[in-house]
Amino acid sequence: ARELRGRNPGLFVCATSSVDPAALRQIVGAQAATGIVLSRVVPDPLRTATPSSREFNQAFNRYFDETPSSANFEGFLAAKLLVNALRKSGSGTDSAHLLAALRSQKVTELSGWKTDLSSGLRASHFVDTIVIRRNGETIG
């Protein structure tokens, strides 16, 4: 991002949900990070009062001494989905049994967050975007 913005300051830059906006700003600098659009596949865990975000924040604050992010929340929900599939796969722990167990999870409720892996494409249809502001805050 820093090199791209150095070549073309007005270039439209996007990043995936696995990128933490605060870390991005720290690594590339405030000027290069300003205006970058980040996708999200889960709501902001700090601004959401869903049961899943409350559960995530409680667990995260218990084990980590940092600010939670959407990437952390996404990993938390993915881990919960994986644990459900492992429980469903029974004694079969090979990849075929796990994949079958994942795909058999039609609509799965994870503390208020609904997923559906039966189509095999994606677990959720939630998509949001945020933009990094000049002062480091995000809007979206």
Short mmCIF file of C-alpha atoms in Angstrom, two decimals:
data_model
loop_
_atom_site.label_atom_id
_atom_site.label_comp_id
_atom_site.label_asym_id
_atom_site.label_seq_id
_atom_site.Cartn_x
_atom_site.Cartn_y
_atom_site.Cartn_z
CA ALA A 1 0.00 0.00 0.00
CA ARG A 2 2.81 2.39 0.86
CA GLU A 3 4.56 1.80 -2.49
CA LEU A 4 1.31 1.96 -4.46
CA ARG A 5 0.33 5.23 -2.81
CA GLY A 6 3.84 6.56 -3.40
CA ARG A 7 3.37 6.02 -7.13
CA ASN A 8 -0.23 7.21 -7.26
CA PRO A 9 -1.45 9.01 -4.10
CA GLY A 10 -5.12 8.88 -5.16
CA LEU A 11 -5.13 5.17 -5.99
CA PHE A 12 -8.15 3.24 -4.71
CA VAL A 13 -6.80 0.48 -2.41
CA CYS A 14 -8.84 -2.32 -0.85
CA ALA A 15 -7.94 -5.05 1.63
CA THR A 16 -9.64 -8.16 2.95
CA SER A 17 -11.24 -8.73 6.32
CA SER A 18 -8.12 -10.40 7.69
CA VAL A 19 -6.36 -7.01 7.78
CA ASP A 20 -6.59 -5.12 11.06
CA PRO A 21 -6.99 -1.38 10.33
CA ALA A 22 -4.89 -0.29 13.33
CA ALA A 23 -2.05 -2.64 12.39
CA LEU A 24 -2.24 -1.56 8.75
CA ARG A 25 -2.00 2.09 9.73
CA GLN A 26 0.94 1.35 12.04
CA ILE A 27 2.81 -0.63 9.37
CA VAL A 28 2.25 1.53 6.28
CA GLY A 29 1.87 4.88 8.01
CA ALA A 30 -1.08 7.17 8.47
CA GLN A 31 -0.82 8.86 5.09
CA ALA A 32 -0.68 5.63 3.05
CA ALA A 33 -3.46 4.01 5.10
CA THR A 34 -5.88 6.93 4.78
CA GLY A 35 -8.74 6.03 2.46
CA ILE A 36 -8.03 2.31 2.26
CA VAL A 37 -11.25 0.32 2.14
CA LEU A 38 -11.43 -2.91 4.13
CA SER A 39 -14.05 -5.60 3.65
CA ARG A 40 -15.59 -7.31 6.64
CA VAL A 41 -17.42 -10.60 6.75
CA VAL A 42 -18.47 -10.15 10.38
CA PRO A 43 -19.77 -7.08 12.21
CA ASP A 44 -17.39 -4.93 14.22
CA PRO A 45 -17.21 -6.77 17.55
CA LEU A 46 -16.77 -3.51 19.46
CA ARG A 47 -19.88 -1.87 18.01
CA THR A 48 -22.16 -4.90 18.03
CA ALA A 49 -24.22 -6.07 20.96
CA THR A 50 -25.09 -9.52 19.57
CA PRO A 51 -24.75 -12.59 21.79
CA SER A 52 -21.88 -13.82 19.63
CA SER A 53 -19.92 -10.57 19.98
CA ARG A 54 -20.49 -10.52 23.75
CA GLU A 55 -19.26 -14.12 24.00
CA PHE A 56 -16.26 -13.30 21.81
CA ASN A 57 -15.35 -10.17 23.78
CA GLN A 58 -15.62 -12.00 27.09
CA ALA A 59 -13.31 -14.80 25.88
CA PHE A 60 -10.93 -12.41 24.12
CA ASN A 61 -10.57 -10.13 27.13
CA ARG A 62 -9.93 -13.13 29.34
CA TYR A 63 -6.99 -14.40 27.28
CA PHE A 64 -5.54 -11.38 25.48
CA ASP A 65 -4.30 -7.93 26.46
CA GLU A 66 -5.11 -6.08 23.24
CA THR A 67 -8.10 -4.61 21.43
CA PRO A 68 -10.29 -7.17 19.63
CA SER A 69 -10.68 -6.83 15.88
CA SER A 70 -13.02 -8.10 13.19
CA ALA A 71 -10.29 -10.52 12.09
CA ASN A 72 -10.18 -11.96 15.63
CA PHE A 73 -13.97 -12.19 15.68
CA GLU A 74 -14.01 -13.92 12.29
CA GLY A 75 -11.49 -16.47 13.57
CA PHE A 76 -13.53 -17.02 16.72
CA LEU A 77 -16.68 -17.77 14.72
CA ALA A 78 -14.75 -20.01 12.31
CA ALA A 79 -13.32 -21.95 15.25
CA LYS A 80 -16.80 -22.41 16.73
CA LEU A 81 -18.04 -23.69 13.37
CA LEU A 82 -15.09 -26.09 13.12
CA VAL A 83 -15.67 -27.42 16.64
CA ASN A 84 -19.33 -28.06 15.77
CA ALA A 85 -18.24 -29.98 12.67
CA LEU A 86 -15.67 -32.00 14.62
CA ARG A 87 -18.37 -33.00 17.10
CA LYS A 88 -20.65 -34.02 14.21
CA SER A 89 -17.96 -36.01 12.43
CA GLY A 90 -17.90 -38.51 15.30
CA SER A 91 -15.01 -40.93 15.21
CA GLY A 92 -14.10 -39.99 11.64
CA THR A 93 -11.45 -37.30 11.98
CA ASP A 94 -10.02 -37.46 8.46
CA SER A 95 -10.59 -34.61 6.00
CA ALA A 96 -13.44 -36.39 4.17
CA HIS A 97 -15.44 -36.85 7.38
CA LEU A 98 -14.74 -33.28 8.47
CA LEU A 99 -15.75 -31.85 5.08
CA ALA A 100 -18.97 -33.88 5.11
CA ALA A 101 -19.71 -32.68 8.64
CA LEU A 102 -19.06 -29.06 7.64
CA ARG A 103 -21.31 -29.31 4.59
CA SER A 104 -24.07 -30.99 6.59
CA GLN A 105 -24.31 -27.90 8.81
CA LYS A 106 -27.22 -26.28 7.06
CA VAL A 107 -28.28 -23.29 9.14
CA THR A 108 -26.12 -23.26 12.24
CA GLU A 109 -26.66 -20.70 14.97
CA LEU A 110 -23.50 -19.57 16.74
CA SER A 111 -24.76 -17.37 19.57
CA GLY A 112 -26.91 -15.31 17.24
CA TRP A 113 -24.67 -15.57 14.17
CA LYS A 114 -26.19 -17.77 11.47
CA THR A 115 -24.06 -19.77 9.08
CA ASP A 116 -24.87 -22.22 6.29
CA LEU A 117 -22.16 -24.35 4.71
CA SER A 118 -24.50 -26.74 2.89
CA SER A 119 -23.91 -25.02 -0.47
CA GLY A 120 -20.14 -25.26 0.03
CA LEU A 121 -19.53 -21.69 -1.09
CA ARG A 122 -19.49 -19.50 1.99
CA ALA A 123 -20.69 -19.70 5.55
CA SER A 124 -22.33 -16.29 5.71
CA HIS A 125 -23.60 -13.64 3.35
CA PHE A 126 -22.70 -10.74 5.65
CA VAL A 127 -20.48 -8.18 3.94
CA ASP A 128 -19.60 -4.74 5.19
CA THR A 129 -16.92 -2.23 4.31
CA ILE A 130 -15.02 0.34 6.34
CA VAL A 131 -12.72 3.17 5.34
CA ILE A 132 -9.67 4.26 7.31
CA ARG A 133 -9.86 7.98 8.06
CA ARG A 134 -6.93 10.36 8.27
CA ASN A 135 -7.04 10.31 12.10
CA GLY A 136 -6.97 6.49 12.16
CA GLU A 137 -10.62 6.03 13.01
CA THR A 138 -12.75 3.91 10.71
CA ILE A 139 -16.09 4.75 9.21
CA GLY A 140 -18.58 2.33 7.78
#
